[in-house]
mmCIF file with all atom_site columns, C-alpha atoms in Angstrom:
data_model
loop_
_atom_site.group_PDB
_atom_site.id
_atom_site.type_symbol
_atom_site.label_atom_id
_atom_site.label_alt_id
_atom_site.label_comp_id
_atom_site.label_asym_id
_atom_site.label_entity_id
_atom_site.label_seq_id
_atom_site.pdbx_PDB_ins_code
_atom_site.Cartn_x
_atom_site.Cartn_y
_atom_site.Cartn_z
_atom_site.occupancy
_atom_site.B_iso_or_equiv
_atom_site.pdbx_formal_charge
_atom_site.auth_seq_id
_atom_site.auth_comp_id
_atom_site.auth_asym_id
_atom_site.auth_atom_id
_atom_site.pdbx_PDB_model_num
ATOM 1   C CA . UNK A 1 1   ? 6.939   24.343  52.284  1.00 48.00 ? 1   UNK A CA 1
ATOM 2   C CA . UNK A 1 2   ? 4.340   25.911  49.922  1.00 52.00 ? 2   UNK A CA 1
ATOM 3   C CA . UNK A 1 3   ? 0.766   24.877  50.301  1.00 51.00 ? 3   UNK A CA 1
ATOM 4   C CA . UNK A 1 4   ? -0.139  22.528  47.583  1.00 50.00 ? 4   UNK A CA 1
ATOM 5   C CA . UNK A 1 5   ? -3.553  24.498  46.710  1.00 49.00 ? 5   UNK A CA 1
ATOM 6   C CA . UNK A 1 6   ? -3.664  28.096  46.760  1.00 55.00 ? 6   UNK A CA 1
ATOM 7   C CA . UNK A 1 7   ? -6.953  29.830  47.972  1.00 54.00 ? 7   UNK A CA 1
ATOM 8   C CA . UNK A 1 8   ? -7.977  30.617  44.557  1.00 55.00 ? 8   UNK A CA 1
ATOM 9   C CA . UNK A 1 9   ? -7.711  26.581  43.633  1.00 53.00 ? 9   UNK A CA 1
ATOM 10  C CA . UNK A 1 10  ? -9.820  25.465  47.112  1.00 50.00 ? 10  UNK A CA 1
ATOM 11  C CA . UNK A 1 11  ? -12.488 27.680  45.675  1.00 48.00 ? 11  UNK A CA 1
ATOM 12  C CA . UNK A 1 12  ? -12.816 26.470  42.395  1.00 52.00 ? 12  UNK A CA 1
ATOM 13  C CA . UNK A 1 13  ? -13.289 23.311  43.768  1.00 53.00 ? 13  UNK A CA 1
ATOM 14  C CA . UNK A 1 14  ? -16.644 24.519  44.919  1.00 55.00 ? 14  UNK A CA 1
ATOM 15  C CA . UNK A 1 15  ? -20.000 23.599  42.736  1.00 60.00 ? 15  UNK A CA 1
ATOM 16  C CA . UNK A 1 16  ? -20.515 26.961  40.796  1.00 72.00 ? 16  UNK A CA 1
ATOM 17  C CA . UNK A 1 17  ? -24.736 26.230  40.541  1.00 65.00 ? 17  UNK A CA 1
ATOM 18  C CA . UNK A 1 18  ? -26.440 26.283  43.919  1.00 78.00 ? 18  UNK A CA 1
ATOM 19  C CA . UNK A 1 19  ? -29.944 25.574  42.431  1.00 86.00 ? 19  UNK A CA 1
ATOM 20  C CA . UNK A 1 20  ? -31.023 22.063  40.673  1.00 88.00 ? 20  UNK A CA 1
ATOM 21  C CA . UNK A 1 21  ? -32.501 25.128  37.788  1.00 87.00 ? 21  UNK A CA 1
ATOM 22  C CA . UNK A 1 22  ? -28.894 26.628  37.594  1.00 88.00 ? 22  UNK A CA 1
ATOM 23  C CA . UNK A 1 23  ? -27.538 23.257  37.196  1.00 89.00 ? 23  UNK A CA 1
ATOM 24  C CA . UNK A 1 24  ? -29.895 22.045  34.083  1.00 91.00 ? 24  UNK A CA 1
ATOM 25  C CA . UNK A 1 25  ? -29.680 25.330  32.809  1.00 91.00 ? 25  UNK A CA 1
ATOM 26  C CA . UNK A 1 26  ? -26.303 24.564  33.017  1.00 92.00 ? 26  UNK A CA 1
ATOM 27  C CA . UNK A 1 27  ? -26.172 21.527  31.199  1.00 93.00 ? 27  UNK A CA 1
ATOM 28  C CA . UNK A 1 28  ? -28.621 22.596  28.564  1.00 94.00 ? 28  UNK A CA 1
ATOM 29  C CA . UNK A 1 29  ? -26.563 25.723  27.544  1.00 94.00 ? 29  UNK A CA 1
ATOM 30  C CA . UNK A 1 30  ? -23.757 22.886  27.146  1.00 94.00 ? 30  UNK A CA 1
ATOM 31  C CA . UNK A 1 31  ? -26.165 20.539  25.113  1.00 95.00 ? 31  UNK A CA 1
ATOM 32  C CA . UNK A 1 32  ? -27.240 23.193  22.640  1.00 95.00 ? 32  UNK A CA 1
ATOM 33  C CA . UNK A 1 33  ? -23.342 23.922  22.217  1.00 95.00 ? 33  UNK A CA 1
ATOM 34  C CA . UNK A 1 34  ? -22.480 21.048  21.701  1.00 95.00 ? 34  UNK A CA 1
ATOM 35  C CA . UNK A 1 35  ? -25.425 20.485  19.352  1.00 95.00 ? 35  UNK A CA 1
ATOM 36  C CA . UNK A 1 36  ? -24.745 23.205  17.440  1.00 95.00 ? 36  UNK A CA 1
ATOM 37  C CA . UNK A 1 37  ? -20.821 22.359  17.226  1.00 95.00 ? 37  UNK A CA 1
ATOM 38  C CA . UNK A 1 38  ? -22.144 18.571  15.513  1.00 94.00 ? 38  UNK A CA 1
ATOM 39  C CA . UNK A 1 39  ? -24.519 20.010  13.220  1.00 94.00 ? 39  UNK A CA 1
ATOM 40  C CA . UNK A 1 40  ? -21.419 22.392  12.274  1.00 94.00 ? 40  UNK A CA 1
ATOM 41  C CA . UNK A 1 41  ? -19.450 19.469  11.881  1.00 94.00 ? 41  UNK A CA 1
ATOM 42  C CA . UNK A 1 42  ? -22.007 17.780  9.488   1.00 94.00 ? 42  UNK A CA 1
ATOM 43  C CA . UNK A 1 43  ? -22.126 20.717  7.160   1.00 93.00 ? 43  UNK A CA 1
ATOM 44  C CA . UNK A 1 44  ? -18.641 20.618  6.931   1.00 94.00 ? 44  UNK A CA 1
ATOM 45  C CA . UNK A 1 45  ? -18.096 17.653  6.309   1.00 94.00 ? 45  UNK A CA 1
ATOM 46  C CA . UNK A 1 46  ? -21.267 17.326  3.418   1.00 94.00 ? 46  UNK A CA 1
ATOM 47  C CA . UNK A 1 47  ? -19.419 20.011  1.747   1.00 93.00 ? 47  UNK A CA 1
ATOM 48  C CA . UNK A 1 48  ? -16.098 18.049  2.062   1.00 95.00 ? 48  UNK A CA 1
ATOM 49  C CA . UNK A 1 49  ? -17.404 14.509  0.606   1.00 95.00 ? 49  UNK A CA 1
ATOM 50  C CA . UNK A 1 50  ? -19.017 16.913  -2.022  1.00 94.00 ? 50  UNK A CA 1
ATOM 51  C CA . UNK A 1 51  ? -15.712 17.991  -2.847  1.00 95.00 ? 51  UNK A CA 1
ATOM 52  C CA . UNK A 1 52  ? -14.241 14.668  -3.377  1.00 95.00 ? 52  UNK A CA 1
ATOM 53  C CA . UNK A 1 53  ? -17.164 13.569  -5.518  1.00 94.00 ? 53  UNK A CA 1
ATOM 54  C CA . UNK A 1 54  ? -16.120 16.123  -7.564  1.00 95.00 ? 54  UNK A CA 1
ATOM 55  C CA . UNK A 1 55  ? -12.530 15.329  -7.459  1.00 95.00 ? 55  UNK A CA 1
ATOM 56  C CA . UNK A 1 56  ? -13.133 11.979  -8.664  1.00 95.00 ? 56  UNK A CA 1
ATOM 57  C CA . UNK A 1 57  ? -15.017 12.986  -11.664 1.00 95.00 ? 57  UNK A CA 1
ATOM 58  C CA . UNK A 1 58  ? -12.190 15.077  -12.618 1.00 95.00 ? 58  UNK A CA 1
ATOM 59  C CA . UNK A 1 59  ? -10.137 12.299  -12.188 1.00 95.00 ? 59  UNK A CA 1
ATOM 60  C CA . UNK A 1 60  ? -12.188 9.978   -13.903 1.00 95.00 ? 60  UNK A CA 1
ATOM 61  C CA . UNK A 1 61  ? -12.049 12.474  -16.999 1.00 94.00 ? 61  UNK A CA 1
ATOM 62  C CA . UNK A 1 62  ? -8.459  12.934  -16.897 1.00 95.00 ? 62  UNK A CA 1
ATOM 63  C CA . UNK A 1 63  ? -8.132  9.297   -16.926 1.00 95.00 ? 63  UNK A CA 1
ATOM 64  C CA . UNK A 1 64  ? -10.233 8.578   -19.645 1.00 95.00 ? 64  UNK A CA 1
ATOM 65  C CA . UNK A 1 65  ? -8.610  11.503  -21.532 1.00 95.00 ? 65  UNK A CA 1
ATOM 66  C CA . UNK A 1 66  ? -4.625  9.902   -20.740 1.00 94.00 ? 66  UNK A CA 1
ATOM 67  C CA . UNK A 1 67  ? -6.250  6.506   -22.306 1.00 94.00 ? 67  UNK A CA 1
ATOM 68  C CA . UNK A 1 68  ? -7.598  8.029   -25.252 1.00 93.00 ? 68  UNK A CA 1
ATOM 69  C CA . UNK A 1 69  ? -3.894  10.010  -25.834 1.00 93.00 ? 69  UNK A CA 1
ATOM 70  C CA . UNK A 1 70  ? -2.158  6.661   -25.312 1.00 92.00 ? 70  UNK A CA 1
ATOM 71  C CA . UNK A 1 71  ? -4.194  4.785   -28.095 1.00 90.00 ? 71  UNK A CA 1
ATOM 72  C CA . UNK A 1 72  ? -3.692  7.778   -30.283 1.00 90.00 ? 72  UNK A CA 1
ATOM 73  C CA . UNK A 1 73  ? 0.385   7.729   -29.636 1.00 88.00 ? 73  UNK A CA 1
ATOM 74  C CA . UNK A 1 74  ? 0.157   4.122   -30.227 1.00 86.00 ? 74  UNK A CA 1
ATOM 75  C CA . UNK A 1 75  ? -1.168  4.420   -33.933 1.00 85.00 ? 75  UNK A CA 1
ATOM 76  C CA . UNK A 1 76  ? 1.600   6.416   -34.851 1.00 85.00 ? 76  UNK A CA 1
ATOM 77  C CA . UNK A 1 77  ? 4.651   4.725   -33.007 1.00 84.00 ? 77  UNK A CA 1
ATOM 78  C CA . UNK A 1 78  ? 6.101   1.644   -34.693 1.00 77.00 ? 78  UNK A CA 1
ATOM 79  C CA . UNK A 1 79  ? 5.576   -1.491  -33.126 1.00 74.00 ? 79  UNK A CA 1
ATOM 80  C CA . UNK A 1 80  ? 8.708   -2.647  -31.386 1.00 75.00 ? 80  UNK A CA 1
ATOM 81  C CA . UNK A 1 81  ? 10.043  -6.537  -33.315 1.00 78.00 ? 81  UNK A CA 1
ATOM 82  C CA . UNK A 1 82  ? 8.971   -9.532  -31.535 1.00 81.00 ? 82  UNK A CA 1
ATOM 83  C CA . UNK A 1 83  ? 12.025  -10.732 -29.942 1.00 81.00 ? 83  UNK A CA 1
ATOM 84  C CA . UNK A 1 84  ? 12.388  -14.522 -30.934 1.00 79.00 ? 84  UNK A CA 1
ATOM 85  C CA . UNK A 1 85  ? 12.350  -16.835 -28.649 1.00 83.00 ? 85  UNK A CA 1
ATOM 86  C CA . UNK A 1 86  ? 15.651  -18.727 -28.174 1.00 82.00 ? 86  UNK A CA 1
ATOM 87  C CA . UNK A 1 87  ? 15.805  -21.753 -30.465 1.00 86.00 ? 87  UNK A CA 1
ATOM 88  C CA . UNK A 1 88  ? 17.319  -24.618 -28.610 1.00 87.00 ? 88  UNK A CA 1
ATOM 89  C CA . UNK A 1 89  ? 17.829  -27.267 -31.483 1.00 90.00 ? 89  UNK A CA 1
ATOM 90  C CA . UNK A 1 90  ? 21.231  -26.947 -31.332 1.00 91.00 ? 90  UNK A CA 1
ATOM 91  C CA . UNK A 1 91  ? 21.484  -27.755 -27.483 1.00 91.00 ? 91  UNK A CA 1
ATOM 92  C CA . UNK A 1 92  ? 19.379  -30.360 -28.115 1.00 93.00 ? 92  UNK A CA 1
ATOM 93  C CA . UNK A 1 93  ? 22.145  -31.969 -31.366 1.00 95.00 ? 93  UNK A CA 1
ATOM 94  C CA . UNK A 1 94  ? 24.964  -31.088 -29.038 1.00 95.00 ? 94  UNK A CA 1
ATOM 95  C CA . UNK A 1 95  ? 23.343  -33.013 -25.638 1.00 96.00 ? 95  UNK A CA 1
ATOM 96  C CA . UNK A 1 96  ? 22.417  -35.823 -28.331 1.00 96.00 ? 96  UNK A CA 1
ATOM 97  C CA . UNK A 1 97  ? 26.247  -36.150 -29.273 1.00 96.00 ? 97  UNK A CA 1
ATOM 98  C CA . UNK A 1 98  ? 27.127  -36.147 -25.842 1.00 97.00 ? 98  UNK A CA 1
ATOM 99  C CA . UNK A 1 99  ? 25.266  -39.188 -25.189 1.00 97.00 ? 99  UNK A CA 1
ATOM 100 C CA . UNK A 1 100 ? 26.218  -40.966 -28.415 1.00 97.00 ? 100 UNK A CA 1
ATOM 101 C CA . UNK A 1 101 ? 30.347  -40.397 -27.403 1.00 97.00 ? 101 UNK A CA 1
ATOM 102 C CA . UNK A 1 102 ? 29.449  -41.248 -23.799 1.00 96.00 ? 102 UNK A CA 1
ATOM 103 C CA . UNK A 1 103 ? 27.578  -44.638 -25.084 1.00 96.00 ? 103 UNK A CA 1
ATOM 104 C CA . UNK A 1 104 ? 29.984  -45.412 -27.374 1.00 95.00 ? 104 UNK A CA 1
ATOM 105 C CA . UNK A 1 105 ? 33.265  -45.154 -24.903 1.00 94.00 ? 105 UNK A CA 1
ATOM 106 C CA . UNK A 1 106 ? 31.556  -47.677 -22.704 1.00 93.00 ? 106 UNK A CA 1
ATOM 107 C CA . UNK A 1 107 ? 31.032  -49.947 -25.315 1.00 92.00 ? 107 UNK A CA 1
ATOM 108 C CA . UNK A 1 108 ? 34.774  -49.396 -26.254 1.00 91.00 ? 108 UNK A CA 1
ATOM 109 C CA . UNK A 1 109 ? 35.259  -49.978 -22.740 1.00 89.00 ? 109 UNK A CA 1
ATOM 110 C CA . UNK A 1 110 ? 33.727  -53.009 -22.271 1.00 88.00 ? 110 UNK A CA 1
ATOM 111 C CA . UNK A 1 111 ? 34.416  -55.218 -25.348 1.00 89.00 ? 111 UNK A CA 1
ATOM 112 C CA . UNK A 1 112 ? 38.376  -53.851 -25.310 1.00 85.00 ? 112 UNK A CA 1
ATOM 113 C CA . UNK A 1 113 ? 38.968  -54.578 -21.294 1.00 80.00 ? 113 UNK A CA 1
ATOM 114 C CA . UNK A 1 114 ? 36.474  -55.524 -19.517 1.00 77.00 ? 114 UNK A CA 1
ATOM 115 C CA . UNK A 1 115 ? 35.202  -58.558 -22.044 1.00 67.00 ? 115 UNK A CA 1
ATOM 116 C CA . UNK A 1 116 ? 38.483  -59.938 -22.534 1.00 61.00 ? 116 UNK A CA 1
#
């Protein structure tokens, strides 16, 4: 069976600072890194939300400028016909007629068998 750590891996287990100083220099050195790695970060991203300020103003133009194109089409495009809406007078004379036959066949009905 191998050894599950080699001698390399038992060392590194080892603290690396001896001192308390080595160990806040330590952690210092890491700080300021770290520090420096956020305010690199910020930079970035003020010039990034920079950017997209800018972006939207050019989309804000563009926009304006696509509604200004489409008012000018419209003026010279015909307008399309109003379709007209569907006149239902004659559904209204045939459901009317309807009724009238369907009155009328009961009365038929009633004084010719039903009355007798």
């Amino acid at each position: 069976m191998t050894p599950l750590f080699t001698k390399h891996q038992t060392s590194q287990n080892q603290p690396k600072f001896k001192t308390t100083k080595e160990i806040l220099e330590n952690l210092y050195l890491q700080k300021a890194k770290h520090e420096k790695q956020f305010f690199d970060y910020e930079k970035e991203l003020e010039g990034i939300q920079f950017r997209i300020l800018e972006i939207r103003e050019h989309q804000k133009h563009h926009k304006e400028k696509v509604f200004a194109l489409e008012k000018e089409i419209a003026k010279y495009n015909k307008p399309k016909p109003i379709k007209p809406k569907y006149n239902y007078t004659s559904f209204y004379i045939f459901a009317g007629l309807l009724i009238a036959i369907f009155i009328a066949s009961l009365y038929f009905l009633f004084t010719h068998f039903i009355a007798v």
